[in-house]
Short mmCIF file of C-alpha atoms in Angstrom, two decimals:
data_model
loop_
_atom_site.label_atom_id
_atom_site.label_comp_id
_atom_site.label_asym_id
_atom_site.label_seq_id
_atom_site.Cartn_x
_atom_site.Cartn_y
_atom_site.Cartn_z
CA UNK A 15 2.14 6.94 -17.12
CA UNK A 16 3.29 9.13 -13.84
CA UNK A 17 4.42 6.97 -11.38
CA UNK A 18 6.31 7.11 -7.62
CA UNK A 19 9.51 5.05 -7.40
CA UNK A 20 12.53 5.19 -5.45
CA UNK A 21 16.55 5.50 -5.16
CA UNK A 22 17.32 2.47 -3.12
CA UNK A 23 16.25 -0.75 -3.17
CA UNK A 24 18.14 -1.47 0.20
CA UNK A 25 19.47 0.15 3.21
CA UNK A 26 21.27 -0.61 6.16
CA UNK A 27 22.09 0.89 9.06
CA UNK A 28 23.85 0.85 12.48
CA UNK A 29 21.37 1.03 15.21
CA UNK A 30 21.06 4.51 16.75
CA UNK A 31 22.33 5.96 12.91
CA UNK A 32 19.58 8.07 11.58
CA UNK A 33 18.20 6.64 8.70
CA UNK A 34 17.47 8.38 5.11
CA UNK A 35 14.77 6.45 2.89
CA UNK A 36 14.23 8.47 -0.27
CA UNK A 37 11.62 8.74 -3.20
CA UNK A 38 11.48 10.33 -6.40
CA UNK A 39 7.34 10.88 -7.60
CA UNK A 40 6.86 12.49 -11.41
CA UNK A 41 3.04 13.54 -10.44
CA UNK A 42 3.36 17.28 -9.63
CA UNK A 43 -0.42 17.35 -9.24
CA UNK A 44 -0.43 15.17 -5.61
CA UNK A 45 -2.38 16.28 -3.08
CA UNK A 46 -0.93 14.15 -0.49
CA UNK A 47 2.53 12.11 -0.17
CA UNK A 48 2.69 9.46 2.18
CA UNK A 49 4.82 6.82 4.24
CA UNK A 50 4.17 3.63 4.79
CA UNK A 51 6.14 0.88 6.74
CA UNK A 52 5.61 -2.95 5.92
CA UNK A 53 6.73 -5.19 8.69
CA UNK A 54 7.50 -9.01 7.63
CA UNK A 55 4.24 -10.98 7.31
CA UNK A 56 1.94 -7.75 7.64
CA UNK A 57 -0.43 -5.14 5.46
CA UNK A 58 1.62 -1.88 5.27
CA UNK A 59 1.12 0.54 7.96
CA UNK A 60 0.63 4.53 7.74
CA UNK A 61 3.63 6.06 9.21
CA UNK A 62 2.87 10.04 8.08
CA UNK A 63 2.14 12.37 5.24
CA UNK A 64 2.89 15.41 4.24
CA UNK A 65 0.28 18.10 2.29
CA UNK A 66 1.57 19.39 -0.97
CA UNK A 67 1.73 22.71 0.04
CA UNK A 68 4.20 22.07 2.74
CA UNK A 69 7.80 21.08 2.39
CA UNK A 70 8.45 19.68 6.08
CA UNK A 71 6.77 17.77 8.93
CA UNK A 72 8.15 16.00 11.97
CA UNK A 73 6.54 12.99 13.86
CA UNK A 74 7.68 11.06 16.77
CA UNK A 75 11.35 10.29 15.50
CA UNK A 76 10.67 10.68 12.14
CA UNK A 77 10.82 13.61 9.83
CA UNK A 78 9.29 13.81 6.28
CA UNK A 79 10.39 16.42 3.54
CA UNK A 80 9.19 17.55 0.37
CA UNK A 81 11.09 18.97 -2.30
CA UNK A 82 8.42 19.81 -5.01
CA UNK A 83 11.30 21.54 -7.14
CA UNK A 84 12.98 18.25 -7.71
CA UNK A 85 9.85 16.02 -7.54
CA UNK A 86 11.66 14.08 -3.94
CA UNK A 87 10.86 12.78 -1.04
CA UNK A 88 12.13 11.82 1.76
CA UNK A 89 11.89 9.73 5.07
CA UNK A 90 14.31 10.43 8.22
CA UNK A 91 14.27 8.41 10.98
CA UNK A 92 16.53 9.47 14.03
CA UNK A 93 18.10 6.72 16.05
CA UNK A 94 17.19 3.95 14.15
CA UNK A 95 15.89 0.61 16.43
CA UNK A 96 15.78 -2.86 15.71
CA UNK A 97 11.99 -2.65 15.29
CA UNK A 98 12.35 -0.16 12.50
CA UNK A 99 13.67 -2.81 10.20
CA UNK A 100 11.07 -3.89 7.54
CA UNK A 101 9.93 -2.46 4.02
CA UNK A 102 9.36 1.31 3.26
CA UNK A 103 7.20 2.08 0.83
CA UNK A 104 6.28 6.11 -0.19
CA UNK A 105 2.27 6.89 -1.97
CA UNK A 106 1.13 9.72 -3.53
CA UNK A 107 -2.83 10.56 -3.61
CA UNK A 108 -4.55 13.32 -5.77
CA UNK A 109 -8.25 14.31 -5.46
CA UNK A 110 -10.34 10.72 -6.01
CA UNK A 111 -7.69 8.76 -7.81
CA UNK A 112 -6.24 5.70 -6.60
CA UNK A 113 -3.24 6.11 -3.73
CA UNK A 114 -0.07 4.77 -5.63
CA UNK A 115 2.32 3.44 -3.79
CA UNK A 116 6.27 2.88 -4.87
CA UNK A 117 8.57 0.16 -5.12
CA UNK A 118 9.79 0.12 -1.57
CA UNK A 119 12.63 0.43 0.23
CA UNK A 120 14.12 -2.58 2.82
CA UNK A 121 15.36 -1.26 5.96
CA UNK A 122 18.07 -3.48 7.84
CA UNK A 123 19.22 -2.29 11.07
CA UNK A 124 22.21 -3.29 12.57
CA UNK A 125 22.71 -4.28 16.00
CA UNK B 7 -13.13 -5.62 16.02
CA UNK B 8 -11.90 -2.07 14.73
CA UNK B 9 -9.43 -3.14 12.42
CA UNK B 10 -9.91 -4.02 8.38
CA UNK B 11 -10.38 -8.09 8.15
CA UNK B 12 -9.32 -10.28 5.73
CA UNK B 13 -10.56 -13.90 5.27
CA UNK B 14 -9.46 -16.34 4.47
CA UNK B 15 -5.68 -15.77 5.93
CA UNK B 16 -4.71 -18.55 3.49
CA UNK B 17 -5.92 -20.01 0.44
CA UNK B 18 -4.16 -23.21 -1.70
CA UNK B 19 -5.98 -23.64 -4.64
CA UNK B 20 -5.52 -26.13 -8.09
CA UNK B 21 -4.95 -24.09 -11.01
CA UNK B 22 -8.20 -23.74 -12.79
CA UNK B 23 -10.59 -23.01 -10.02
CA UNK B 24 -12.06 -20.01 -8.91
CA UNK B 25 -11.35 -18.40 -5.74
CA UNK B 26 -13.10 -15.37 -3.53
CA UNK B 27 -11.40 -13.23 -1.42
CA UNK B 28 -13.59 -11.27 1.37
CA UNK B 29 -12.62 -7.75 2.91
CA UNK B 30 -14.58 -6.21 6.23
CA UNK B 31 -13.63 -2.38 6.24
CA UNK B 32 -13.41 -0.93 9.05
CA UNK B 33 -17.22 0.65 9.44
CA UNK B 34 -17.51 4.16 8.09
CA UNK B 35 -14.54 4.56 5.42
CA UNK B 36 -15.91 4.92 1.78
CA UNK B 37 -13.09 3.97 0.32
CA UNK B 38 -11.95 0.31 -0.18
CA UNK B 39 -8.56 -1.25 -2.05
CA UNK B 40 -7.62 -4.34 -3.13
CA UNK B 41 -3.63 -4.85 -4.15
CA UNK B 42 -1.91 -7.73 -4.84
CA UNK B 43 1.86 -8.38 -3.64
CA UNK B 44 4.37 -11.32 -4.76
CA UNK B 45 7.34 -12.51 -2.64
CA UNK B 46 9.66 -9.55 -2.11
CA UNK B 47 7.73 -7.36 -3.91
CA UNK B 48 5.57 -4.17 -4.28
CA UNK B 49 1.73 -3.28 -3.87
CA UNK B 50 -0.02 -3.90 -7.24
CA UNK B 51 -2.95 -1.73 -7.31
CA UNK B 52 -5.78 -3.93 -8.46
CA UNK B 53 -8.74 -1.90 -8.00
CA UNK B 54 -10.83 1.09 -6.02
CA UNK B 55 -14.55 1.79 -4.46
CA UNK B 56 -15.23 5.21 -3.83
CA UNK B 57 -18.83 5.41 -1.82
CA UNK B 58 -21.44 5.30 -4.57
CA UNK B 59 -18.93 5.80 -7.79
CA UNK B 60 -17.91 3.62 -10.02
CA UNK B 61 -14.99 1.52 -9.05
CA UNK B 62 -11.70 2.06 -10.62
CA UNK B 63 -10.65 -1.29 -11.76
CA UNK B 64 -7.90 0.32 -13.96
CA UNK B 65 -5.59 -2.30 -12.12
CA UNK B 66 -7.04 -5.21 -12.73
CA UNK B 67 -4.53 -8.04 -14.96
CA UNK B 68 -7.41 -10.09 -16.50
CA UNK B 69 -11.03 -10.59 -17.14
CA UNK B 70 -10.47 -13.34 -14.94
CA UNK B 71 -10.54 -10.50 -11.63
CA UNK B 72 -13.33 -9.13 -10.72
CA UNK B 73 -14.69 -7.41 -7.40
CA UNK B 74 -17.94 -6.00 -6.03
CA UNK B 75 -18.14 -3.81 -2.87
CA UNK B 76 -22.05 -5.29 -1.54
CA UNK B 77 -23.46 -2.21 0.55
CA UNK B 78 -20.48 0.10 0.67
CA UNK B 79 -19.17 -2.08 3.23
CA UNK B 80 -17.96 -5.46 2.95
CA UNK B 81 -15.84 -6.62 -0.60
CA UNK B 82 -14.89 -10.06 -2.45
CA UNK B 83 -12.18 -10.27 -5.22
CA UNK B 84 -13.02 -13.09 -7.28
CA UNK B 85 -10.26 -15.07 -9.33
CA UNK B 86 -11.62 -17.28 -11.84
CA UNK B 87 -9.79 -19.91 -13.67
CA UNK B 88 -6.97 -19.35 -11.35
CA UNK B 89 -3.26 -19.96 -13.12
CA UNK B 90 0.07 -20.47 -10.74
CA UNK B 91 1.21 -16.54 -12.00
CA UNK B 92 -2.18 -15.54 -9.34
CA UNK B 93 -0.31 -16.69 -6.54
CA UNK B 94 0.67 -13.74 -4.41
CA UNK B 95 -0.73 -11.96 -0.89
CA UNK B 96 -4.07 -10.03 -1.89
CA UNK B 97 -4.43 -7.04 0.60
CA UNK B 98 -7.54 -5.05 1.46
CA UNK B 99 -7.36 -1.93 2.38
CA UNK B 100 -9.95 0.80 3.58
CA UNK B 101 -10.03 4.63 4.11
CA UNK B 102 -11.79 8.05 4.68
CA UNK B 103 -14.27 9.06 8.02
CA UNK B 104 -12.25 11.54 9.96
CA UNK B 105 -8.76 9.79 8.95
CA UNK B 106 -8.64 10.87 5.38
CA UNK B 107 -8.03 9.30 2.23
CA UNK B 108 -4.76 9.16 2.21
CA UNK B 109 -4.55 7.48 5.53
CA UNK B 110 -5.00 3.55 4.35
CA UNK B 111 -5.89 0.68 6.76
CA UNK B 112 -4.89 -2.74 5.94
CA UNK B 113 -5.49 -5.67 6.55
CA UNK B 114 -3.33 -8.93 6.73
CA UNK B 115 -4.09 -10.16 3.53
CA UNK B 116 -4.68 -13.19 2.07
CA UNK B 117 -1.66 -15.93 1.34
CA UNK B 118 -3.45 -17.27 -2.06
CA UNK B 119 -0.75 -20.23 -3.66
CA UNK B 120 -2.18 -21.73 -7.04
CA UNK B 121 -0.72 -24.91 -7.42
#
């Protein structure tokens, strides 16, 4: 079956760095694709999405692109903190199925 | 409060016995999720309520899970016959009003250990 999964299991990175989380998804027909962050001991958290029919969006130090040629996505966060360390996990949605969500990816940010 | 609640936080159970798992949404969002996640691991989707459809319990493992949504609000994930390979963090999630769908809430789960 289609499913969302990613590059890197692990990451880490020198605080202030920008950080690079990436995902590869096979389902061309997404409507939405999605970050979400998972701190240690809590339910993931929404962190921002991007529309289908877009290929870029920025948030408050974090960027999100789309590259629907190549089926990736990606997650950039600029000057990486301390409290961005914890587990990154991408989601695609389409129409009324289920939200999928991918492997994850563990941020460690070095002091 | 406003947020999605999970009870009970933590569960220890003896293999064989059933357990049930209870989700508040937050009030409004149609749609409700129950995953399941084991140490160091990703979200298993278990299954999905959609307002007045019929769930999508593609997810499910066993004949042993089953859920109800009572009311389009509040949830329970029953586990019968519970075996050690159950033990994981069940999260509930919820969704829709003016957030969207793709915007997920979720609780803090529930720490279930078979022993």
């Amino acid at each position: 079956g289609e499913s969302v999964g990613l590059h890197l299991p692990t990451l880490s990175v020198q605080e202030g760095d920008n950080s690079i989380i990436n995902c590869a998804y096979s389902n061309s027909a997404s409507d939405y694709f999605i970050w979400y962050k998972q701190e240690s001991g809590k339910g993931p958290q929404f962190i921002i999405d991007i529309r289908s029919n877009m290929d870029k969006r920025q948030g408050q130090r974090v960027t999100v692109l789309l590259n629907k040629t190549v089926k990736h996505l990606s997650l950039q966060i600029a000057a990486t903190q301390p409290g961005d360390s914890a587990v990154y996990f991408c989601a695609e949605i389409s129409g009324n199925t289920p939200l999928v969500f991918g492997k994850g990816t563990r941020l460690s940010v070095i002091a | 409060g406003a947020g999605v609640s999970q009870s009970p936080s933590n569960k220890v159970t003896e293999k064989g016995k059933d357990v049930e798992l209870r989700c508040d949404p937050i009030s409004g969002h149609t749609a409700l999720y129950w995953y399941r996640q084991s140490l160091g691991q990703g979200l298993e989707f278990l299954i999905y309520f959609q307002g007045n459809s019929a769930p999508d319990k593609s997810g499910l493992p066993s004949d042993r899970f089953s859920a109800e949504r009572t009311g389009g609000s509040v949830s329970t994930l029953t586990i019968q016959r519970t075996q050690q390979e159950d033990s994981a963090v069940y999260l509930c999630a919820s969704a829709g009003g003016t957030g969207g769908y793709e915007k997920l809430f979720f609780g803090s789960g529930t720490q279930l250990s078979v022993l």
